[in-house]
PDB file of C-alpha atoms in Angstrom:
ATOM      1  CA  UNK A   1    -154.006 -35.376  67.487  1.00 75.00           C
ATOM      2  CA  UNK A   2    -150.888 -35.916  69.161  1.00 83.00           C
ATOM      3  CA  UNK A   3    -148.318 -38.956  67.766  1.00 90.00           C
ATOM      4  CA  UNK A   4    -145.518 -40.548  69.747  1.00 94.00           C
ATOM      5  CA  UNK A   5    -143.598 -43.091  68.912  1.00 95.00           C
ATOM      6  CA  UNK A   6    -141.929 -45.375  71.267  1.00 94.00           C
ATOM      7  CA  UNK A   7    -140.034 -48.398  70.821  1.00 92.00           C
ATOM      8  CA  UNK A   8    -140.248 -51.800  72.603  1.00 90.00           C
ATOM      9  CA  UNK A   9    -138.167 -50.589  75.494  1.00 94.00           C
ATOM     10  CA  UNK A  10    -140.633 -47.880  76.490  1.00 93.00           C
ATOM     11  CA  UNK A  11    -138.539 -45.036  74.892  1.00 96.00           C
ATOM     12  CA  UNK A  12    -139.849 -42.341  72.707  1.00 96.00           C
ATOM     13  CA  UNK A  13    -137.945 -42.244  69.489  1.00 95.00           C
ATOM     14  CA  UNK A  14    -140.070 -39.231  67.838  1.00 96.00           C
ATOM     15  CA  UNK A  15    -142.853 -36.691  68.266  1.00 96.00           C
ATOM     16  CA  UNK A  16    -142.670 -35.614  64.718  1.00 96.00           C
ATOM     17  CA  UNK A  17    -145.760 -37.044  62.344  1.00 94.00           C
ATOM     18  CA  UNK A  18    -143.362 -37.294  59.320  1.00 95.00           C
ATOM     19  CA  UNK A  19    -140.948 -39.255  61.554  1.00 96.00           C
ATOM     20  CA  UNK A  20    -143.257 -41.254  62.837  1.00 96.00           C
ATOM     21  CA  UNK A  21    -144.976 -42.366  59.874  1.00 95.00           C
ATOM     22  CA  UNK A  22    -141.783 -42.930  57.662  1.00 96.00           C
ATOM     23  CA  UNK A  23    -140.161 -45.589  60.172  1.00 96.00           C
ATOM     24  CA  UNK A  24    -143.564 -47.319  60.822  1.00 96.00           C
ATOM     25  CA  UNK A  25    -143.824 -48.259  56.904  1.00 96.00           C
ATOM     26  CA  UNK A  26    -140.094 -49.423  57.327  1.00 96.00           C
ATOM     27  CA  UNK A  27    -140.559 -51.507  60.180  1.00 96.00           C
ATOM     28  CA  UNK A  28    -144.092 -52.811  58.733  1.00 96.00           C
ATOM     29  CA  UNK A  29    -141.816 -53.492  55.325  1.00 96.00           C
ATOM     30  CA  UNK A  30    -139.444 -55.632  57.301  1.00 96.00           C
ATOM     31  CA  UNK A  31    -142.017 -57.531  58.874  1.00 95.00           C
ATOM     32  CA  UNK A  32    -142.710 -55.748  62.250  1.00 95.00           C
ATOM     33  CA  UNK A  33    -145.546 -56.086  64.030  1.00 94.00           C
ATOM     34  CA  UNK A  34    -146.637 -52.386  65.573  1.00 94.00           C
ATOM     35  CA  UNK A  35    -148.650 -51.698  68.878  1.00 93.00           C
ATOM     36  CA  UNK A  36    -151.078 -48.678  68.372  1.00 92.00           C
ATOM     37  CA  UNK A  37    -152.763 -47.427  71.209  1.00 90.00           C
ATOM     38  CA  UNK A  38    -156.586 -46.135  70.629  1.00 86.00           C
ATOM     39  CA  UNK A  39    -159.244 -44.803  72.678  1.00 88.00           C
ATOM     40  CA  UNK A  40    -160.242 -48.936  73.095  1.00 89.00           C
ATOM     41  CA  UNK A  41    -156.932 -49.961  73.913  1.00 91.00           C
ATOM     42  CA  UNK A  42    -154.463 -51.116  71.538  1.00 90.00           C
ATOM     43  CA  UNK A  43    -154.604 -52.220  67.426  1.00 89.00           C
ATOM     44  CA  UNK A  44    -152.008 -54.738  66.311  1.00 90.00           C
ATOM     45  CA  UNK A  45    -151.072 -54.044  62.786  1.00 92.00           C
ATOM     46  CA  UNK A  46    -148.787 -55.721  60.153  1.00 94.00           C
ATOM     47  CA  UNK A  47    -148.335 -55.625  56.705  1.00 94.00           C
ATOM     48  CA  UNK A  48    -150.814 -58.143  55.357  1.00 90.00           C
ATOM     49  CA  UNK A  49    -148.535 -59.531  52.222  1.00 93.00           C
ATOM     50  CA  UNK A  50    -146.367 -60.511  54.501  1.00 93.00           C
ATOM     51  CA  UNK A  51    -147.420 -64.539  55.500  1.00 91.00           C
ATOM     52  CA  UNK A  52    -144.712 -64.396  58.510  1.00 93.00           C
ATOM     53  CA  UNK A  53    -145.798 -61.370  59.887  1.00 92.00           C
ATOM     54  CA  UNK A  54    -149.483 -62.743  59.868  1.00 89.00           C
ATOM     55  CA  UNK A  55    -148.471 -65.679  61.343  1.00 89.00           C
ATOM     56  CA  UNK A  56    -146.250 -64.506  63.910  1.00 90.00           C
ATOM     57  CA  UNK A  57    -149.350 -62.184  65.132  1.00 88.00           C
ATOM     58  CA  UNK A  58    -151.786 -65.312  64.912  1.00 87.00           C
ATOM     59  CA  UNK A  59    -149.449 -66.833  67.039  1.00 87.00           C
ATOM     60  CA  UNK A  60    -149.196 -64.633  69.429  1.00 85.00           C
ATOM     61  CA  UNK A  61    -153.064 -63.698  69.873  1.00 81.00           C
ATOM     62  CA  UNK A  62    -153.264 -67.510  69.921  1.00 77.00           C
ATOM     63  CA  UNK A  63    -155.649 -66.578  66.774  1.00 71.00           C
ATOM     64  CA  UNK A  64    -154.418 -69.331  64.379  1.00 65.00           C
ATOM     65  CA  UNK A  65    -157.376 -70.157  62.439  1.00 64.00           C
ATOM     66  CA  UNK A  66    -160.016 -67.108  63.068  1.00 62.00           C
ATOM     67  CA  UNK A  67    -159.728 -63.765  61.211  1.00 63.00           C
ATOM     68  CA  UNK A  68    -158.947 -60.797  62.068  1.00 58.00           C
ATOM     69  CA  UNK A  69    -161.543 -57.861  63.186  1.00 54.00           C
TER      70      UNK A  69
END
């Protein structure tokens, strides 16, 4: 499994798993919304106690009433 994390810019900030997982919980805790790129294309994630991060995310897959798969 390789990680990389790169910012909105196209830059990598880190390679390293413990790196990358410690400022993706502090961006999700400050109401980020992270890109995550799978074999399927990409997963949008955001911390779901967070209403503004939902709705900024419904917003922007023009999802405002349906859930989430």
């Amino acid at each position: 499994l390789h990680l990389k994390l790169i910012n909105s810019e196209g830059y990598t900030v880190s390679q390293n798993t413990n790196d990358i997982l410690s400022i993706s919980k502090m961006l999700l805790s400050q109401g980020n919304i992270l890109a995550v790129k799978a074999t399927g294309g990409f997963v949008l994630i955001c911390d779901a106690a967070q209403e503004d991060s939902i709705r900024l995310l419904r917003e922007r897959k023009k999802a405002v009433f349906s859930h989430f798969i």
